[in-house]
Amino acid sequence: MPLLDLAEHAQQLRTLARDFEALHARVRDVSYTPGTDALRQISPLLLMTQDLTATVLVRLGALDSSTYTSVADSRASLECLASVVVASSLAGNDLASALHANPYEGAPFPGYPADDASVRTARHAEAIPKMTGHLADAAHQLDLSATGCHYVATGITRDLAATREGAATAQRSAGPPLTSAQYDALKALALGGGRLYESSQRGLGVTRVTADDGTRISIATFRALNKRGLIDWDTSTSLVHGQKITVTEHGRQALAKPRPAATATTPAKAVPRTPAVQRARR
């Protein structure tokens, strides 16, 4: 799954979180009268909760089958989204329990007298605390669901930013590709090592680099390889005796790539001379 698709998933999860927040507010503020009115007011809330639960399952399945699973710390996001499925399901169960506690007005069993006003009032008084408790529990679970969706969306955004930054850092550290001369110098140093030393012939302060097989390496090439972390050398010894140069693991990885082609140089064209104008003799 491309990074842009993962960013879209993060946005969809934020939208889902807002849907949970809106439903949480509706459940928290629902007003009803026990009986038929309660059934009409609570039933749509239950259906909306079930729809949101199904949507969370779709989001979880999409992330679980995407390349996001290879991103560091993605497991925590997947586990959190799975916990949202639990919280949303529990909210639906709480709403269903509220409907179960609702006193319905159907006729009693044959032979039993119909409820009068006092019995009906007593049944409502007994049901209201139970229904209120179930609705409060449902609102709490919906709030947890919204928080979980926000958390996962933030985690995906953070992970994507870290992935982009890591790729940019790797690209910066890689720098431009090796030239053929740099590649050959690195290969000579990898085969037998080399030494950085002061030239006694040219005087102190003039450093030179030579591979152990006799290959001469320019100071500019040596500095370019060192700047990219491809080589290292032992500074504990004197430059007069020579400081041993070694190729780093990063340098050996660079040698595993094909040798860059030598840059062809186009010889400069000779500029035709303008023929001299001879002076007329007198």
CSV table of C-alpha atoms in Angstrom, one decimal:
chain,number,residue,atom,x,y,z
A,1,MET,CA,0.0,0.0,0.0
A,2,PRO,CA,1.6,3.4,-1.0
A,3,LEU,CA,2.2,6.0,1.7
A,4,LEU,CA,-0.5,8.2,0.3
A,5,ASP,CA,-3.1,5.4,0.8
A,6,LEU,CA,-1.9,5.0,4.4
A,7,ALA,CA,-2.4,8.8,4.9
A,8,GLU,CA,-5.9,8.4,3.5
A,9,HIS,CA,-6.6,5.6,6.1
A,10,ALA,CA,-5.4,8.0,8.8
A,11,GLN,CA,-7.9,10.6,7.6
A,12,GLN,CA,-10.7,8.0,7.4
A,13,LEU,CA,-10.0,7.0,11.0
A,14,ARG,CA,-10.2,10.6,12.1
A,15,THR,CA,-13.6,10.8,10.4
A,16,LEU,CA,-14.6,7.6,12.2
A,17,ALA,CA,-13.6,9.1,15.5
A,18,ARG,CA,-15.8,12.2,14.9
A,19,ASP,CA,-18.7,9.8,14.1
A,20,PHE,CA,-18.1,8.1,17.4
A,21,GLU,CA,-18.0,11.4,19.2
A,22,ALA,CA,-21.3,12.5,17.6
A,23,LEU,CA,-23.0,9.2,18.5
A,24,HIS,CA,-21.6,9.5,22.0
A,25,ALA,CA,-23.2,12.9,22.4
A,26,ARG,CA,-26.5,11.6,21.2
A,27,VAL,CA,-26.5,8.6,23.5
A,28,ARG,CA,-25.5,10.8,26.5
A,29,ASP,CA,-28.2,13.3,25.8
A,30,VAL,CA,-31.0,11.0,24.7
A,31,SER,CA,-34.4,11.8,26.2
A,32,TYR,CA,-37.1,9.2,26.3
A,33,THR,CA,-40.2,7.9,28.1
A,34,PRO,CA,-40.1,4.2,29.0
A,35,GLY,CA,-42.2,2.1,26.7
A,36,THR,CA,-42.7,2.6,23.0
A,37,ASP,CA,-41.0,6.0,23.0
A,38,ALA,CA,-37.8,4.5,24.4
A,39,LEU,CA,-37.8,1.8,21.7
A,40,ARG,CA,-38.1,4.5,19.0
A,41,GLN,CA,-35.4,6.7,20.5
A,42,ILE,CA,-32.8,4.0,21.4
A,43,SER,CA,-33.2,1.7,18.4
A,44,PRO,CA,-31.6,4.1,15.8
A,45,LEU,CA,-28.6,4.6,18.2
A,46,LEU,CA,-28.1,0.8,18.4
A,47,LEU,CA,-28.2,0.5,14.6
A,48,MET,CA,-25.7,3.4,14.2
A,49,THR,CA,-23.4,1.7,16.7
A,50,GLN,CA,-23.5,-1.5,14.8
A,51,ASP,CA,-22.7,0.3,11.5
A,52,LEU,CA,-19.7,2.0,13.1
A,53,THR,CA,-18.5,-1.4,14.5
A,54,ALA,CA,-18.6,-2.8,11.0
A,55,THR,CA,-16.7,0.2,9.7
A,56,VAL,CA,-13.9,-0.3,12.3
A,57,LEU,CA,-13.6,-4.0,11.2
A,58,VAL,CA,-13.2,-2.9,7.6
A,59,ARG,CA,-10.4,-0.4,8.6
A,60,LEU,CA,-8.7,-3.1,10.7
A,61,GLY,CA,-8.7,-5.6,7.9
A,62,ALA,CA,-7.4,-3.0,5.4
A,63,LEU,CA,-4.5,-2.1,7.7
A,64,ASP,CA,-3.7,-5.7,8.6
A,65,SER,CA,-3.3,-6.6,4.9
A,66,SER,CA,-1.3,-3.5,3.9
A,67,THR,CA,2.4,-2.7,4.0
A,68,TYR,CA,1.8,-0.8,7.2
A,69,THR,CA,2.5,-4.0,9.1
A,70,SER,CA,6.2,-3.7,8.1
A,71,VAL,CA,6.4,-0.3,9.7
A,72,ALA,CA,7.9,-0.1,13.2
A,73,ASP,CA,5.4,0.1,16.0
A,74,SER,CA,2.5,-0.7,13.7
A,75,ARG,CA,1.5,-3.6,15.9
A,76,ALA,CA,0.4,-1.3,18.7
A,77,SER,CA,-1.9,0.6,16.3
A,78,LEU,CA,-3.5,-2.7,15.0
A,79,GLU,CA,-4.1,-3.9,18.6
A,80,CYS,CA,-5.6,-0.5,19.5
A,81,LEU,CA,-7.9,-0.6,16.6
A,82,ALA,CA,-8.9,-4.2,17.6
A,83,SER,CA,-9.8,-2.8,21.1
A,84,VAL,CA,-12.0,-0.2,19.4
A,85,VAL,CA,-14.0,-3.1,17.9
A,86,VAL,CA,-14.4,-4.4,21.4
A,87,ALA,CA,-15.5,-1.1,22.8
A,88,SER,CA,-17.9,-0.4,20.0
A,89,SER,CA,-19.4,-3.9,20.3
A,90,LEU,CA,-19.8,-3.4,24.1
A,91,ALA,CA,-21.6,-0.1,23.4
A,92,GLY,CA,-24.0,-1.9,21.1
A,93,ASN,CA,-24.5,-4.5,23.8
A,94,ASP,CA,-25.3,-1.8,26.4
A,95,LEU,CA,-27.8,-0.2,24.1
A,96,ALA,CA,-29.5,-3.6,23.6
A,97,SER,CA,-29.5,-4.1,27.3
A,98,ALA,CA,-31.3,-0.8,27.7
A,99,LEU,CA,-33.9,-1.9,25.3
A,100,HIS,CA,-34.2,-5.2,27.2
A,101,ALA,CA,-34.8,-3.3,30.4
A,102,ASN,CA,-37.4,-1.1,28.8
A,103,PRO,CA,-41.0,-1.8,30.1
A,104,TYR,CA,-43.2,-2.8,27.2
A,105,GLU,CA,-46.9,-2.3,27.2
A,106,GLY,CA,-48.1,-5.6,25.8
A,107,ALA,CA,-51.0,-7.6,27.2
A,108,PRO,CA,-50.2,-10.0,30.1
A,109,PHE,CA,-50.7,-13.8,30.0
A,110,PRO,CA,-54.3,-15.0,29.8
A,111,GLY,CA,-56.0,-14.9,33.2
A,112,TYR,CA,-53.8,-12.1,34.5
A,113,PRO,CA,-55.3,-8.7,35.0
A,114,ALA,CA,-54.1,-5.8,32.9
A,115,ASP,CA,-51.7,-3.3,34.5
A,116,ASP,CA,-53.4,-0.3,36.0
A,117,ALA,CA,-51.8,3.1,36.3
A,118,SER,CA,-50.1,2.4,39.6
A,119,VAL,CA,-48.5,-0.8,38.4
A,120,ARG,CA,-47.4,0.9,35.2
A,121,THR,CA,-45.8,3.7,37.2
A,122,ALA,CA,-44.0,1.2,39.4
A,123,ARG,CA,-42.6,-0.7,36.4
A,124,HIS,CA,-41.4,2.5,34.8
A,125,ALA,CA,-39.7,3.6,38.1
A,126,GLU,CA,-38.0,0.3,38.3
A,127,ALA,CA,-36.8,0.3,34.7
A,128,ILE,CA,-35.5,3.9,34.5
A,129,PRO,CA,-32.4,3.4,36.7
A,130,LYS,CA,-31.4,0.2,34.8
A,131,MET,CA,-31.9,1.9,31.4
A,132,THR,CA,-30.0,5.0,32.5
A,133,GLY,CA,-27.1,2.8,33.7
A,134,HIS,CA,-26.9,0.9,30.4
A,135,LEU,CA,-27.0,4.1,28.4
A,136,ALA,CA,-24.2,5.6,30.5
A,137,ASP,CA,-22.1,2.5,29.9
A,138,ALA,CA,-22.8,2.7,26.2
A,139,ALA,CA,-21.8,6.4,26.1
A,140,HIS,CA,-18.5,5.5,27.9
A,141,GLN,CA,-17.7,2.8,25.4
A,142,LEU,CA,-18.4,5.1,22.5
A,143,ASP,CA,-16.1,7.7,24.0
A,144,LEU,CA,-13.3,5.1,24.3
A,145,SER,CA,-14.0,4.1,20.6
A,146,ALA,CA,-13.5,7.7,19.5
A,147,THR,CA,-10.3,8.0,21.5
A,148,GLY,CA,-8.9,4.8,20.1
A,149,CYS,CA,-9.6,5.9,16.5
A,150,HIS,CA,-7.8,9.2,17.1
A,151,TYR,CA,-4.9,7.3,18.7
A,152,VAL,CA,-4.5,5.0,15.7
A,153,ALA,CA,-4.8,7.9,13.2
A,154,THR,CA,-2.1,9.8,15.1
A,155,GLY,CA,0.1,6.7,15.2
A,156,ILE,CA,-0.1,6.2,11.5
A,157,THR,CA,0.7,9.8,10.8
A,158,ARG,CA,3.7,9.6,13.2
A,159,ASP,CA,4.9,6.4,11.7
A,160,LEU,CA,4.7,7.8,8.2
A,161,ALA,CA,6.6,10.9,9.2
A,162,ALA,CA,9.3,8.7,10.7
A,163,THR,CA,9.5,6.6,7.6
A,164,ARG,CA,9.8,9.6,5.4
A,165,GLU,CA,12.5,11.2,7.6
A,166,GLY,CA,14.4,7.9,7.7
A,167,ALA,CA,14.3,7.7,3.9
A,168,ALA,CA,15.4,11.3,3.6
A,169,THR,CA,18.3,10.7,6.1
A,170,ALA,CA,19.4,7.7,4.2
A,171,GLN,CA,19.4,9.6,0.9
A,172,ARG,CA,21.4,12.4,2.4
A,173,SER,CA,23.9,10.1,3.9
A,174,ALA,CA,24.2,8.2,0.7
A,175,GLY,CA,25.2,11.3,-1.2
A,176,PRO,CA,26.0,11.3,-4.9
A,177,PRO,CA,27.0,7.9,-6.5
A,178,LEU,CA,30.6,6.9,-6.4
A,179,THR,CA,32.8,7.8,-9.3
A,180,SER,CA,34.8,5.1,-11.0
A,181,ALA,CA,38.0,6.4,-9.4
A,182,GLN,CA,36.5,6.4,-5.9
A,183,TYR,CA,35.1,2.9,-6.5
A,184,ASP,CA,38.6,1.6,-7.6
A,185,ALA,CA,40.3,3.2,-4.6
A,186,LEU,CA,37.7,1.8,-2.2
A,187,LYS,CA,38.2,-1.7,-3.8
A,188,ALA,CA,42.0,-1.5,-3.5
A,189,LEU,CA,41.7,-0.5,0.2
A,190,ALA,CA,39.2,-3.4,0.8
A,191,LEU,CA,41.5,-6.0,-0.7
A,192,GLY,CA,44.5,-5.3,1.4
A,193,GLY,CA,44.0,-2.1,3.3
A,194,GLY,CA,46.1,1.0,3.0
A,195,ARG,CA,48.0,3.7,4.9
A,196,LEU,CA,47.8,7.4,5.4
A,197,TYR,CA,51.2,8.9,6.0
A,198,GLU,CA,53.3,12.0,5.7
A,199,SER,CA,55.6,12.2,2.8
A,200,SER,CA,59.2,12.5,3.9
A,201,GLN,CA,60.2,13.5,0.4
A,202,ARG,CA,57.8,16.4,0.2
A,203,GLY,CA,58.2,17.5,3.8
A,204,LEU,CA,56.2,17.2,7.0
A,205,GLY,CA,52.5,18.2,6.7
A,206,VAL,CA,52.1,16.7,3.2
A,207,THR,CA,50.0,13.6,3.5
A,208,ARG,CA,49.6,10.8,1.0
A,209,VAL,CA,47.5,7.7,0.7
A,210,THR,CA,48.7,4.4,-0.7
A,211,ALA,CA,46.9,1.0,-0.8
A,212,ASP,CA,49.0,-2.0,0.3
A,213,ASP,CA,49.0,-3.3,-3.3
A,214,GLY,CA,50.8,-0.1,-4.4
A,215,THR,CA,47.7,1.8,-5.7
A,216,ARG,CA,48.1,5.5,-5.2
A,217,ILE,CA,45.0,7.3,-4.0
A,218,SER,CA,44.6,11.0,-4.1
A,219,ILE,CA,43.9,12.9,-0.9
A,220,ALA,CA,40.7,14.3,-2.5
A,221,THR,CA,39.4,10.7,-3.1
A,222,PHE,CA,40.4,9.7,0.4
A,223,ARG,CA,38.5,12.6,1.9
A,224,ALA,CA,35.4,11.9,-0.2
A,225,LEU,CA,35.4,8.2,1.0
A,226,ASN,CA,35.9,9.3,4.6
A,227,LYS,CA,33.1,11.9,4.4
A,228,ARG,CA,30.6,9.2,3.4
A,229,GLY,CA,31.7,6.9,6.1
A,230,LEU,CA,33.1,4.3,3.7
A,231,ILE,CA,36.5,4.1,5.3
A,232,ASP,CA,38.1,4.6,8.7
A,233,TRP,CA,41.7,4.8,9.8
A,234,ASP,CA,43.7,4.2,13.0
A,235,THR,CA,44.7,7.6,14.5
A,236,SER,CA,46.5,6.1,17.4
A,237,THR,CA,49.7,5.7,15.4
A,238,SER,CA,51.9,8.3,13.9
A,239,LEU,CA,51.5,9.7,10.4
A,240,VAL,CA,55.3,9.2,10.0
A,241,HIS,CA,54.9,5.4,10.4
A,242,GLY,CA,51.5,5.5,8.6
A,243,GLN,CA,48.0,5.2,9.9
A,244,LYS,CA,46.2,2.0,8.8
A,245,ILE,CA,43.1,2.5,6.7
A,246,THR,CA,40.2,0.0,6.8
A,247,VAL,CA,36.9,-0.2,4.8
A,248,THR,CA,33.8,0.1,6.9
A,249,GLU,CA,30.7,-2.2,6.6
A,250,HIS,CA,29.0,0.7,4.8
A,251,GLY,CA,31.9,0.7,2.4
A,252,ARG,CA,31.7,-3.0,1.7
A,253,GLN,CA,28.0,-2.5,0.9
A,254,ALA,CA,28.9,0.1,-1.6
A,255,LEU,CA,31.4,-2.3,-3.2
A,256,ALA,CA,28.6,-4.8,-3.6
A,257,LYS,CA,27.0,-2.6,-6.2
A,258,PRO,CA,28.2,-2.6,-9.8
A,259,ARG,CA,31.2,-0.5,-10.6
A,260,PRO,CA,30.1,2.9,-12.0
A,261,ALA,CA,31.1,3.5,-15.6
A,262,ALA,CA,33.9,5.8,-16.2
A,263,THR,CA,32.8,9.2,-17.4
A,264,ALA,CA,33.9,9.7,-20.9
A,265,THR,CA,35.7,13.0,-21.5
A,266,THR,CA,35.2,14.8,-24.8
A,267,PRO,CA,38.5,16.2,-26.0
A,268,ALA,CA,38.3,19.9,-26.6
A,269,LYS,CA,38.2,20.9,-30.2
A,270,ALA,CA,41.1,23.0,-31.4
A,271,VAL,CA,40.1,26.5,-32.1
A,272,PRO,CA,41.2,27.4,-35.7
A,273,ARG,CA,43.6,30.2,-35.7
A,274,THR,CA,42.8,33.3,-37.7
A,275,PRO,CA,45.3,33.7,-40.4
A,276,ALA,CA,47.6,36.6,-39.9
A,277,VAL,CA,47.1,39.4,-42.4
A,278,GLN,CA,50.4,40.2,-44.1
A,279,ARG,CA,51.4,43.8,-44.3
A,280,ALA,CA,52.0,45.1,-47.8
A,281,ARG,CA,55.6,45.9,-48.5
A,282,ARG,CA,56.5,49.2,-49.6
